[in-house]
CSV table of C-alpha atoms in Angstrom, one decimal:
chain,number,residue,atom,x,y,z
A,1,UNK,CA,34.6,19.6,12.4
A,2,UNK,CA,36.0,20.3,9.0
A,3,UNK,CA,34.5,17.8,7.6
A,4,UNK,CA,31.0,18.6,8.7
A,5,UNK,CA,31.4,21.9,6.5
A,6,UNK,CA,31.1,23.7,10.6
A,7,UNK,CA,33.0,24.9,13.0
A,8,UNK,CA,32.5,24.4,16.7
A,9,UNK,CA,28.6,26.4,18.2
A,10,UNK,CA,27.4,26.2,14.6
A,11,UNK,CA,23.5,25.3,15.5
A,12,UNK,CA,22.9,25.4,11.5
A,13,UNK,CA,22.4,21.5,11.7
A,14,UNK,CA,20.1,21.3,15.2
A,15,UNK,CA,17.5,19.9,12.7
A,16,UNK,CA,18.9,18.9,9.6
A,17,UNK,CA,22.3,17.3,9.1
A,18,UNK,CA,25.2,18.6,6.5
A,19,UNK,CA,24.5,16.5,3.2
A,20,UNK,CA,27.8,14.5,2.6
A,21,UNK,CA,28.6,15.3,-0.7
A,22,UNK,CA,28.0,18.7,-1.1
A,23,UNK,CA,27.5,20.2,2.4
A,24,UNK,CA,24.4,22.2,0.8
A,25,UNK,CA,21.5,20.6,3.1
A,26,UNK,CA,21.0,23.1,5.6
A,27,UNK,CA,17.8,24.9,6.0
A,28,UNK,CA,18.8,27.7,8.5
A,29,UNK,CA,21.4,29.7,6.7
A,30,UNK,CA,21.7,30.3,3.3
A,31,UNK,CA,25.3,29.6,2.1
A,32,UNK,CA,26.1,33.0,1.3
A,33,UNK,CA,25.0,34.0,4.3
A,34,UNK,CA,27.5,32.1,6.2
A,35,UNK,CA,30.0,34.3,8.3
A,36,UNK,CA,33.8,33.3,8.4
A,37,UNK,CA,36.0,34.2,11.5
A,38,UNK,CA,40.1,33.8,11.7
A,39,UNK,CA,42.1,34.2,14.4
A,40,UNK,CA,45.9,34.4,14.9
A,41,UNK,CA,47.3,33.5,17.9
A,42,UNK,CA,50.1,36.2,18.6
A,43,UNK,CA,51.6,36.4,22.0
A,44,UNK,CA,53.3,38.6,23.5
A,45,UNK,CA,55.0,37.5,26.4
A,46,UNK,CA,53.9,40.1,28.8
A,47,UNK,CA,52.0,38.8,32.1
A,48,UNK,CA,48.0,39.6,32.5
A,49,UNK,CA,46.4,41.8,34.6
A,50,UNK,CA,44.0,39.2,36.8
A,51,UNK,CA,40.9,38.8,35.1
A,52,UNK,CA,37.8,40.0,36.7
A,53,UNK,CA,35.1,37.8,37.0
A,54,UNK,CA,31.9,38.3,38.3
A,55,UNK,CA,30.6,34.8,40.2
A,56,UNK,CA,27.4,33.8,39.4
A,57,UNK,CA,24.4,33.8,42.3
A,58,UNK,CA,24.3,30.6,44.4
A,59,UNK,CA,21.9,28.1,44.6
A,60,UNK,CA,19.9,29.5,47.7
A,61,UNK,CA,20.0,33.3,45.5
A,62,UNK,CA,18.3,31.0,42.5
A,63,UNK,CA,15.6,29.3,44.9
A,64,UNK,CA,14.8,32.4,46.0
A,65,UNK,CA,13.9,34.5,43.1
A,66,UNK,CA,10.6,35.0,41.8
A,67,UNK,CA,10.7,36.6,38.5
A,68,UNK,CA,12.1,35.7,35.0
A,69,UNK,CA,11.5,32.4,34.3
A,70,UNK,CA,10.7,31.5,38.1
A,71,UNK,CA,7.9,33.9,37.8
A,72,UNK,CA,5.1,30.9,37.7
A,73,UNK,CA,7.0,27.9,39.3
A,74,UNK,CA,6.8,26.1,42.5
A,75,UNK,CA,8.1,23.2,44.7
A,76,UNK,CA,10.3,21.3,42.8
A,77,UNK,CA,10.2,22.4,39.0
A,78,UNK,CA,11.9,25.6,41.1
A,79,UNK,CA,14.2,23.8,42.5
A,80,UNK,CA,15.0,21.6,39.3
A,81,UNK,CA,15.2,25.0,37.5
A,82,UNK,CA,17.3,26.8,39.8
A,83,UNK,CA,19.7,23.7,40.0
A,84,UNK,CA,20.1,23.8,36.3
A,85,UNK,CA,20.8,27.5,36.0
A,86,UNK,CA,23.5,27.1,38.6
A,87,UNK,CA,25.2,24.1,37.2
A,88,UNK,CA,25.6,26.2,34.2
A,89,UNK,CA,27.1,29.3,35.6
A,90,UNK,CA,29.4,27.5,37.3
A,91,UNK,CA,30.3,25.5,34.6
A,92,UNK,CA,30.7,28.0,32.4
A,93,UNK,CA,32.6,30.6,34.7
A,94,UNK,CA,35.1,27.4,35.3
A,95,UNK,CA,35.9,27.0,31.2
A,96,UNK,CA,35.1,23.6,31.2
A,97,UNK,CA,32.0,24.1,29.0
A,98,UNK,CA,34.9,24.8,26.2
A,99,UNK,CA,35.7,22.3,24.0
C-alpha cells in the first residue's frame, strides 16, 4: 500500500485515484491534513486476561426489530437487510474482516 501514498482503511481515493507521479490527486483531504500513526510492537510475555466480547444479536433479533434503519422496511428488503447486518457482525467479531 506504500506505493499508493495510503495505508490500509484510507477512503481518501473512494472517488478519485492517487496520481502516479506525485500522489497529489486526491480531493478529500488536503495533504497537510493527513494524519500519521506508528506503532511498535513490544511484547511482553505475560498471558491475557480473556477478552470480553459482546456477541452481536442473531438473525431472528435483526428480523425482528423495527426501528433504525428497519423503521420503514418490509418482506424481503427486511430480511435482505437484516442478513447483511448480521453477516457483518459476525464477521467482524471473528477478525476475518482484517486484512
Amino acid at each position: 500500500l506504500h506505493r499508493y501514498g495510503r495505508s490500509y482503511g484510507d477512503k481518501r481515493d473512494v472517488y478519485k485515484r492517487p496520481d502516479a507521479t506525485n500522489n497529489q490527486s486526491y480531493n478529500a483531504q488536503a495533504a497537510d491534513r493527513d494524519m500519521v500513526y506508528c506503532f511498535c510492537y513490544a511484547p511482553t510475555g505475560e498471558t491475557l486476561a480473556p477478552q470480553m466480547v459482546r456477541i452481536p444479536p442473531s438473525l431472528k433479533v435483526l428480523q425482528a426489530c423495527t426501528d433504525g434503519p428497519f423503521k420503514h422496511l418490509q418482506g424481503i428488503s427486511k430480511q435482505n437487510l437484516a442478513k447483511q447486518l448480521h453477516d457483518r457482525f459476525v464477521t467482524e467479531i471473528s477478525g476475518t474482516h482484517v486484512g
